[in-house]
């Protein structure tokens, strides 16, 4: 049995040396270490070995299994390195080569932000710039989200100190704007927001676009018209928009807007998870408490506010299924979007 084990070990090591691909390694692994692999079969024969030889043969078998396993792993690592080097070689940038007519491209997130900006600036909105680091007051308190409010759980916050946070949404710029300016207010603002969250549809850093309008006679009809118009502008005239009742502490009433999936036209596909609709924003009429806190006369003025997820819109617009692709900066993907 000892000879047989050594023979199998030699065979396995030989095959590993000759392996050309990771698939080969996988097959070798199954052949020798799999459930019905050669080593496993020998292990089963161990029960027929005389008791005094069992420890010795057992440990030889174990060593052999380990040797095959580590050699397979080492070889797999080699393949990984070769593959990585190939990739690096392909993507290598020689900065000394004179420029061919190869212009860079704007990132899909930037493109989407710019398109939204264009839409609103042409309609007389002012652009405000917020900051990524905010106090608890601007991010929550002033937006009608007091300390013990359950809505704070909806937004897992990165705290810098007890009182200073990475903003969880761009809505904080609404407050800065209302502090500085009197109605009529028509402002937009865009930038990163941060939440403790990460999977195929969430990233710890993402981007939002905020809209705030405060004026006389502003109604839900204005909000609906604006939302429908810019979604069609961005995703195409054929896009349908539906509003669903929702809840945000800073708006009353609150709604969320879905766009019909531009890929399948609403029939259902992988992009819209077979639902035909994709949620793109939250919005509503500015909560009267917020207006009152900024000495805005609520018998005369009302307002609407909108918060748009830029990544979501960019994914719909460019047919990207996994949000993480937006952050990998894969040159080939970016080229396709050109
Ligand atoms: N700030 C909300 C969020 O991040 C989105 C939002 C909802 C913004 C309603 C608004 C609004 O301005 O009116 O989830």
Tab-separated table of C-alpha atoms and ligand atoms in Angstrom:
chain	number	residue	atom	x	y	z
A	1	UNK	CA	0.000	0.000	0.000
A	2	UNK	CA	2.918	2.264	0.780
A	3	UNK	CA	4.334	1.743	-2.720
A	4	UNK	CA	0.935	2.322	-4.271
A	5	UNK	CA	0.536	5.603	-2.397
A	6	UNK	CA	3.960	6.816	-3.522
A	7	UNK	CA	3.156	5.825	-7.078
A	8	UNK	CA	-0.100	7.788	-6.974
A	9	UNK	CA	1.685	10.776	-5.477
A	10	UNK	CA	4.249	10.741	-8.284
A	11	UNK	CA	1.548	10.461	-10.907
A	12	UNK	CA	-0.371	13.340	-9.403
A	13	UNK	CA	2.697	15.578	-9.136
A	14	UNK	CA	3.593	14.759	-12.729
A	15	UNK	CA	0.141	15.703	-13.927
A	16	UNK	CA	0.273	18.940	-11.975
A	17	UNK	CA	3.560	19.879	-13.633
A	18	UNK	CA	1.996	19.243	-17.035
A	19	UNK	CA	-1.242	21.138	-16.277
A	20	UNK	CA	-1.898	24.035	-18.637
A	21	UNK	CA	-4.974	25.659	-17.124
A	22	UNK	CA	-6.875	26.010	-13.879
A	23	UNK	CA	-9.473	23.663	-15.333
A	24	UNK	CA	-6.743	20.987	-15.587
A	25	UNK	CA	-5.954	21.529	-11.905
A	26	UNK	CA	-9.613	21.175	-11.049
A	27	UNK	CA	-9.749	17.825	-12.851
A	28	UNK	CA	-6.577	16.623	-11.118
A	29	UNK	CA	-8.047	17.650	-7.796
A	30	UNK	CA	-11.175	15.603	-8.482
A	31	UNK	CA	-9.201	12.658	-9.795
A	32	UNK	CA	-6.997	12.340	-6.714
A	33	UNK	CA	-8.624	14.178	-3.830
A	34	UNK	CA	-12.306	14.075	-4.788
A	35	UNK	CA	-14.825	11.909	-2.945
A	36	UNK	CA	-14.141	8.940	-5.196
A	37	UNK	CA	-10.593	10.074	-6.014
A	38	UNK	CA	-7.611	7.746	-5.825
A	39	UNK	CA	-6.434	8.931	-2.423
A	40	UNK	CA	-9.909	8.768	-0.957
A	41	UNK	CA	-10.270	5.186	-2.223
A	42	UNK	CA	-6.970	4.229	-0.584
A	43	UNK	CA	-8.163	5.867	2.644
A	44	UNK	CA	-11.151	3.568	2.545
A	45	UNK	CA	-8.876	0.545	2.161
A	46	UNK	CA	-7.121	1.540	5.364
A	47	UNK	CA	-9.577	-0.581	7.322
A	48	UNK	CA	-8.059	-3.730	5.781
A	49	UNK	CA	-4.533	-2.823	6.852
A	50	UNK	CA	-3.179	-4.726	9.899
A	51	UNK	CA	-3.637	-2.681	13.107
A	52	UNK	CA	0.093	-2.240	13.773
A	53	UNK	CA	0.659	-0.711	10.303
A	54	UNK	CA	-2.379	1.577	10.388
A	55	UNK	CA	-0.717	4.642	11.993
A	56	UNK	CA	2.193	4.560	9.562
A	57	UNK	CA	0.124	4.002	6.422
A	58	UNK	CA	-2.453	6.528	7.646
A	59	UNK	CA	0.144	9.234	8.075
A	60	UNK	CA	1.730	8.430	4.674
A	61	UNK	CA	-1.694	8.795	3.068
A	62	UNK	CA	-2.282	12.080	4.866
A	63	UNK	CA	1.083	13.465	3.867
A	64	UNK	CA	0.433	12.426	0.292
A	65	UNK	CA	-2.991	14.118	0.299
A	66	UNK	CA	-1.438	17.271	1.758
A	67	UNK	CA	1.418	17.275	-0.717
A	68	UNK	CA	-0.985	17.025	-3.657
A	69	UNK	CA	-3.183	19.719	-2.161
A	70	UNK	CA	-0.363	22.231	-1.558
A	71	UNK	CA	1.183	21.557	-4.955
A	72	UNK	CA	-2.188	22.141	-6.605
A	73	UNK	CA	-2.566	25.409	-4.705
A	74	UNK	CA	0.930	26.587	-5.585
A	75	UNK	CA	0.317	25.811	-9.239
A	76	UNK	CA	-3.031	27.635	-9.127
A	77	UNK	CA	-1.234	30.650	-7.670
A	78	UNK	CA	1.253	30.514	-10.543
A	79	UNK	CA	-1.623	30.523	-13.036
A	80	UNK	CA	-3.216	33.473	-11.228
A	81	UNK	CA	0.031	35.396	-11.396
A	82	UNK	CA	0.472	34.667	-15.083
A	83	UNK	CA	-3.080	35.798	-15.737
A	84	UNK	CA	-2.616	38.968	-13.693
A	85	UNK	CA	0.623	39.794	-15.474
A	86	UNK	CA	-1.076	39.266	-18.819
A	87	UNK	CA	-3.880	41.607	-17.740
A	88	UNK	CA	-1.425	44.213	-16.474
A	89	UNK	CA	0.547	43.901	-19.689
A	90	UNK	CA	-2.595	44.435	-21.780
A	91	UNK	CA	-3.656	47.427	-19.739
A	92	UNK	CA	-0.163	48.872	-19.478
A	93	UNK	CA	-0.002	52.552	-20.233
A	94	UNK	CA	3.196	53.894	-21.702
A	95	UNK	CA	2.997	57.592	-20.969
A	96	UNK	CA	5.908	58.341	-23.280
A	97	UNK	CA	4.097	57.202	-26.431
A	98	UNK	CA	2.723	60.159	-28.417
A	99	UNK	CA	-1.032	60.457	-28.119
A	100	UNK	CA	-3.091	58.709	-30.789
A	101	UNK	CA	-6.557	60.077	-31.262
A	102	UNK	CA	-7.612	58.295	-28.111
A	103	UNK	CA	-9.568	60.657	-25.932
A	104	UNK	CA	-10.603	59.748	-22.417
A	105	UNK	CA	-14.256	59.362	-21.542
A	106	UNK	CA	-16.295	60.834	-18.761
A	107	UNK	CA	-17.481	58.353	-16.174
A	108	UNK	CA	-21.163	57.293	-16.435
A	109	UNK	CA	-21.814	58.839	-13.016
A	110	UNK	CA	-20.341	62.170	-14.159
A	111	UNK	CA	-22.260	61.966	-17.450
A	112	UNK	CA	-25.527	61.434	-15.592
A	113	UNK	CA	-24.798	64.279	-13.165
A	114	UNK	CA	-23.966	66.603	-16.044
A	115	UNK	CA	-27.124	65.743	-17.937
A	116	UNK	CA	-29.269	66.400	-14.882
A	117	UNK	CA	-27.412	69.674	-14.219
A	118	UNK	CA	-27.965	70.775	-17.824
A	119	UNK	CA	-31.670	70.064	-17.586
A	120	UNK	CA	-32.154	72.143	-14.441
A	121	UNK	CA	-29.722	74.977	-15.135
A	122	UNK	CA	-31.539	75.599	-18.426
A	123	UNK	CA	-34.725	75.951	-16.386
A	124	UNK	CA	-33.291	78.592	-14.110
A	125	UNK	CA	-32.199	76.504	-11.125
A	126	UNK	CA	-29.155	77.603	-9.121
A	127	UNK	CA	-26.393	75.085	-8.396
A	128	UNK	CA	-25.343	74.760	-4.734
A	129	UNK	CA	-22.275	72.910	-3.534
A	130	UNK	CA	-22.513	70.958	-0.289
A	131	UNK	CA	-19.833	69.294	1.826
A	132	UNK	CA	-19.232	65.581	2.376
A	133	UNK	CA	-18.695	66.073	6.109
A	134	UNK	CA	-21.751	67.426	7.898
A	135	UNK	CA	-22.931	67.972	11.412
A	136	UNK	CA	-25.713	65.835	12.785
A	137	UNK	CA	-27.882	68.981	12.672
A	138	UNK	CA	-27.792	69.472	8.886
A	139	UNK	CA	-27.911	65.774	8.060
A	140	UNK	CA	-30.744	64.824	10.431
A	141	UNK	CA	-32.013	67.229	13.071
A	142	UNK	CA	-32.918	70.147	10.778
A	143	UNK	CA	-34.510	67.714	8.311
A	144	UNK	CA	-37.085	66.740	10.902
A	145	UNK	CA	-35.186	63.595	11.974
A	146	UNK	CA	-34.649	63.931	15.754
A	147	UNK	CA	-32.139	61.761	17.655
A	148	UNK	CA	-34.472	58.874	18.516
A	149	UNK	CA	-36.266	58.851	15.152
A	150	UNK	CA	-36.437	55.372	13.583
A	151	UNK	CA	-35.629	56.878	10.183
A	152	UNK	CA	-32.007	57.140	11.364
A	153	UNK	CA	-31.856	53.342	11.163
A	154	UNK	CA	-32.794	53.546	7.491
A	155	UNK	CA	-29.507	55.286	6.879
A	156	UNK	CA	-26.569	53.502	8.494
A	157	UNK	CA	-24.314	56.407	9.247
A	158	UNK	CA	-20.532	56.746	9.325
A	159	UNK	CA	-19.912	58.833	12.454
A	160	UNK	CA	-16.710	60.889	12.737
A	161	UNK	CA	-17.598	62.104	16.224
A	162	UNK	CA	-20.926	61.975	18.091
A	163	UNK	CA	-21.933	65.105	16.289
A	164	UNK	CA	-20.076	64.959	12.970
A	165	UNK	CA	-21.001	62.537	10.192
A	166	UNK	CA	-20.271	61.719	6.574
A	167	UNK	CA	-23.493	62.940	5.015
A	168	UNK	CA	-25.924	60.101	4.367
A	169	UNK	CA	-27.772	62.128	1.735
A	170	UNK	CA	-27.474	65.386	-0.179
A	171	UNK	CA	-30.672	66.631	1.492
A	172	UNK	CA	-28.408	68.491	3.959
A	173	UNK	CA	-27.864	71.132	1.228
A	174	UNK	CA	-31.583	71.968	1.421
A	175	UNK	CA	-31.012	73.308	4.935
A	176	UNK	CA	-27.880	75.300	4.045
A	177	UNK	CA	-29.824	76.853	1.178
A	178	UNK	CA	-32.874	77.788	3.265
A	179	UNK	CA	-30.578	79.323	5.912
A	180	UNK	CA	-28.918	81.591	3.370
A	181	UNK	CA	-31.641	82.448	0.853
A	182	UNK	CA	-35.246	83.581	0.972
A	183	UNK	CA	-37.912	82.204	-1.380
A	184	UNK	CA	-38.272	81.964	-4.281
A	185	UNK	CA	-35.702	79.152	-4.108
A	186	UNK	CA	-34.924	76.864	-7.035
A	187	UNK	CA	-31.758	74.942	-6.364
A	188	UNK	CA	-30.017	71.723	-7.349
A	189	UNK	CA	-26.992	70.091	-5.783
A	190	UNK	CA	-25.098	66.890	-6.474
A	191	UNK	CA	-22.262	64.944	-4.901
A	192	UNK	CA	-21.308	61.873	-2.915
A	193	UNK	CA	-23.234	60.451	0.022
A	194	UNK	CA	-22.060	57.751	2.446
A	195	UNK	CA	-23.712	54.796	4.144
A	196	UNK	CA	-22.498	51.619	5.830
A	197	UNK	CA	-23.731	49.310	3.089
A	198	UNK	CA	-22.243	47.196	0.305
A	199	UNK	CA	-23.598	44.669	-2.210
A	200	UNK	CA	-24.555	44.483	-5.900
A	201	UNK	CA	-26.971	47.388	-5.582
A	202	UNK	CA	-25.417	49.377	-2.711
A	203	UNK	CA	-22.030	51.004	-2.269
A	204	UNK	CA	-20.660	52.756	0.857
A	205	UNK	CA	-20.046	55.821	-1.317
A	206	UNK	CA	-22.686	56.696	-3.873
A	207	UNK	CA	-23.985	59.835	-5.514
A	208	UNK	CA	-27.181	61.779	-5.217
A	209	UNK	CA	-28.810	64.717	-6.930
A	210	UNK	CA	-30.965	66.988	-4.818
A	211	UNK	CA	-33.653	69.415	-5.936
A	212	UNK	CA	-35.382	72.027	-3.782
A	213	UNK	CA	-38.077	74.468	-4.892
A	214	UNK	CA	-39.812	76.867	-2.480
A	215	UNK	CA	-42.163	79.464	-3.882
A	216	UNK	CA	-45.773	80.648	-3.858
A	217	UNK	CA	-48.333	78.140	-5.137
A	218	UNK	CA	-45.923	75.233	-5.474
A	219	UNK	CA	-47.984	72.056	-5.575
A	220	UNK	CA	-47.717	68.317	-6.021
A	221	UNK	CA	-48.632	68.888	-9.680
A	222	UNK	CA	-45.402	70.912	-10.151
A	223	UNK	CA	-43.442	68.135	-8.507
A	224	UNK	CA	-45.051	65.451	-10.677
A	225	UNK	CA	-44.540	67.471	-13.866
A	226	UNK	CA	-40.869	68.134	-13.091
A	227	UNK	CA	-40.138	64.529	-12.171
A	228	UNK	CA	-41.829	63.162	-15.292
A	229	UNK	CA	-40.099	65.647	-17.526
A	230	UNK	CA	-36.535	65.076	-16.374
A	231	UNK	CA	-36.891	61.285	-16.248
A	232	UNK	CA	-38.107	61.297	-19.860
A	233	UNK	CA	-35.303	63.713	-20.767
A	234	UNK	CA	-32.746	61.344	-19.292
A	235	UNK	CA	-34.142	57.926	-20.199
A	236	UNK	CA	-36.119	58.712	-23.349
A	237	UNK	CA	-39.560	60.071	-24.216
A	238	UNK	CA	-41.150	56.607	-24.154
A	239	UNK	CA	-40.279	56.083	-20.488
A	240	UNK	CA	-43.318	55.879	-18.231
A	241	UNK	CA	-43.160	57.282	-14.704
A	242	UNK	CA	-45.256	56.198	-11.742
A	243	UNK	CA	-45.421	57.710	-8.279
A	244	UNK	CA	-45.946	55.539	-5.203
A	245	UNK	CA	-46.804	56.808	-1.710
A	246	UNK	CA	-43.810	56.591	0.600
A	247	UNK	CA	-42.416	58.108	3.777
A	248	UNK	CA	-39.596	60.568	4.433
A	249	UNK	CA	-39.479	62.659	7.622
A	250	UNK	CA	-38.645	65.805	5.637
A	251	UNK	CA	-41.581	65.658	3.194
A	252	UNK	CA	-45.335	65.416	3.616
A	253	UNK	CA	-46.782	63.834	1.597
A	254	UNK	CA	-43.837	61.727	0.400
A	255	UNK	CA	-43.613	59.641	-2.746
A	256	UNK	CA	-41.132	57.502	-4.610
A	257	UNK	CA	-40.902	57.490	-8.387
A	258	UNK	CA	-40.307	54.464	-10.598
A	259	UNK	CA	-39.316	54.583	-14.257
A	260	UNK	CA	-40.485	51.898	-16.675
A	261	UNK	CA	-37.498	49.727	-17.531
A	262	UNK	CA	-35.944	51.085	-20.747
A	263	UNK	CA	-34.320	47.729	-21.530
A	264	UNK	CA	-37.503	45.669	-21.733
A	265	UNK	CA	-40.061	48.466	-21.976
A	266	UNK	CA	-41.824	47.212	-18.841
A	267	UNK	CA	-42.176	43.526	-19.770
A	268	UNK	CA	-39.650	42.403	-17.149
A	269	UNK	CA	-35.943	41.567	-17.559
A	270	UNK	CA	-32.752	41.115	-15.507
A	271	UNK	CA	-32.172	44.874	-15.221
A	272	UNK	CA	-35.568	45.529	-13.561
A	273	UNK	CA	-35.565	42.153	-11.757
A	274	UNK	CA	-38.603	41.125	-13.808
A	275	UNK	CA	-40.713	43.872	-12.328
A	276	UNK	CA	-40.851	46.216	-15.330
A	277	UNK	CA	-40.237	49.244	-13.077
A	278	UNK	CA	-37.107	50.623	-11.438
A	279	UNK	CA	-37.146	52.961	-8.449
A	280	UNK	CA	-35.132	56.094	-9.172
A	281	UNK	CA	-35.932	58.756	-6.608
A	282	UNK	CA	-37.660	59.910	-3.448
A	283	UNK	CA	-39.501	63.184	-3.244
A	284	UNK	CA	-42.396	65.074	-1.697
A	285	UNK	CA	-43.728	68.396	-0.509
A	286	UNK	CA	-41.284	69.997	1.945
A	287	UNK	CA	-42.500	69.347	5.502
A	288	UNK	CA	-44.030	72.589	6.930
A	289	UNK	CA	-41.886	72.230	10.108
A	290	UNK	CA	-38.763	72.700	8.022
A	291	UNK	CA	-40.127	75.802	6.303
A	292	UNK	CA	-41.284	77.275	9.631
A	293	UNK	CA	-37.862	76.637	11.223
A	294	UNK	CA	-36.384	78.848	8.530
A	295	UNK	CA	-38.948	81.617	9.064
A	296	UNK	CA	-40.696	80.860	5.796
A	297	UNK	CA	-44.375	81.806	5.960
A	298	UNK	CA	-46.233	78.551	5.247
A	299	UNK	CA	-49.503	80.366	4.521
A	300	UNK	CA	-47.764	81.948	1.546
A	301	UNK	CA	-45.032	79.505	0.524
A	302	UNK	CA	-44.791	75.799	-0.086
A	303	UNK	CA	-42.105	73.678	-1.646
A	304	UNK	CA	-41.090	70.350	-3.110
A	305	UNK	CA	-37.851	68.416	-2.764
A	306	UNK	CA	-36.390	65.507	-4.694
A	307	UNK	CA	-33.457	63.162	-4.004
A	308	UNK	CA	-32.215	61.109	-6.949
A	309	UNK	CA	-29.856	58.127	-6.858
A	310	UNK	CA	-27.319	58.845	-9.600
A	311	UNK	CA	-25.897	55.311	-9.712
A	312	UNK	CA	-29.361	53.847	-10.210
A	313	UNK	CA	-30.082	56.217	-13.090
A	314	UNK	CA	-26.659	55.599	-14.653
A	315	UNK	CA	-27.178	51.818	-14.419
A	316	UNK	CA	-30.565	52.080	-16.139
A	317	UNK	CA	-29.281	54.471	-18.756
A	318	UNK	CA	-26.205	52.431	-19.648
A	319	UNK	CA	-27.648	48.952	-18.968
A	320	UNK	CA	-25.201	48.089	-16.148
A	321	UNK	CA	-26.457	45.257	-13.919
A	322	UNK	CA	-23.990	45.390	-11.016
A	323	UNK	CA	-23.328	48.712	-9.295
A	324	UNK	CA	-19.757	47.672	-8.461
A	325	UNK	CA	-18.918	47.873	-12.174
A	326	UNK	CA	-19.302	51.617	-11.863
A	327	UNK	CA	-16.334	51.787	-9.482
A	328	UNK	CA	-13.941	49.323	-11.115
A	329	UNK	CA	-13.010	51.796	-13.847
A	330	UNK	CA	-12.575	48.976	-16.324
A	331	UNK	CA	-11.227	50.725	-19.415
A	332	UNK	CA	-13.115	48.388	-21.740
A	333	UNK	CA	-16.456	49.139	-20.088
A	334	UNK	CA	-15.807	52.885	-20.169
A	335	UNK	CA	-14.878	52.670	-23.863
A	336	UNK	CA	-18.181	50.999	-24.655
A	337	UNK	CA	-20.019	53.937	-23.148
A	338	UNK	CA	-18.244	56.441	-25.332
B	1	LIG	N1	-32.715	61.882	1.243
B	1	LIG	C1	-33.502	60.744	0.812
B	1	LIG	C2	-32.619	59.506	0.829
B	1	LIG	O1	-31.432	59.624	0.747
B	1	LIG	C3	-34.024	60.944	-0.566
B	1	LIG	C4	-35.014	62.039	-0.614
B	1	LIG	C5	-36.346	61.751	-0.404
B	1	LIG	C6	-34.622	63.353	-0.843
B	1	LIG	C7	-37.293	62.730	-0.452
B	1	LIG	C8	-35.577	64.366	-0.888
B	1	LIG	C9	-36.904	64.036	-0.691
B	1	LIG	O2	-35.263	65.617	-1.122
B	1	LIG	O3	-37.826	65.018	-0.760
B	1	LIG	O4	-33.105	58.416	0.927
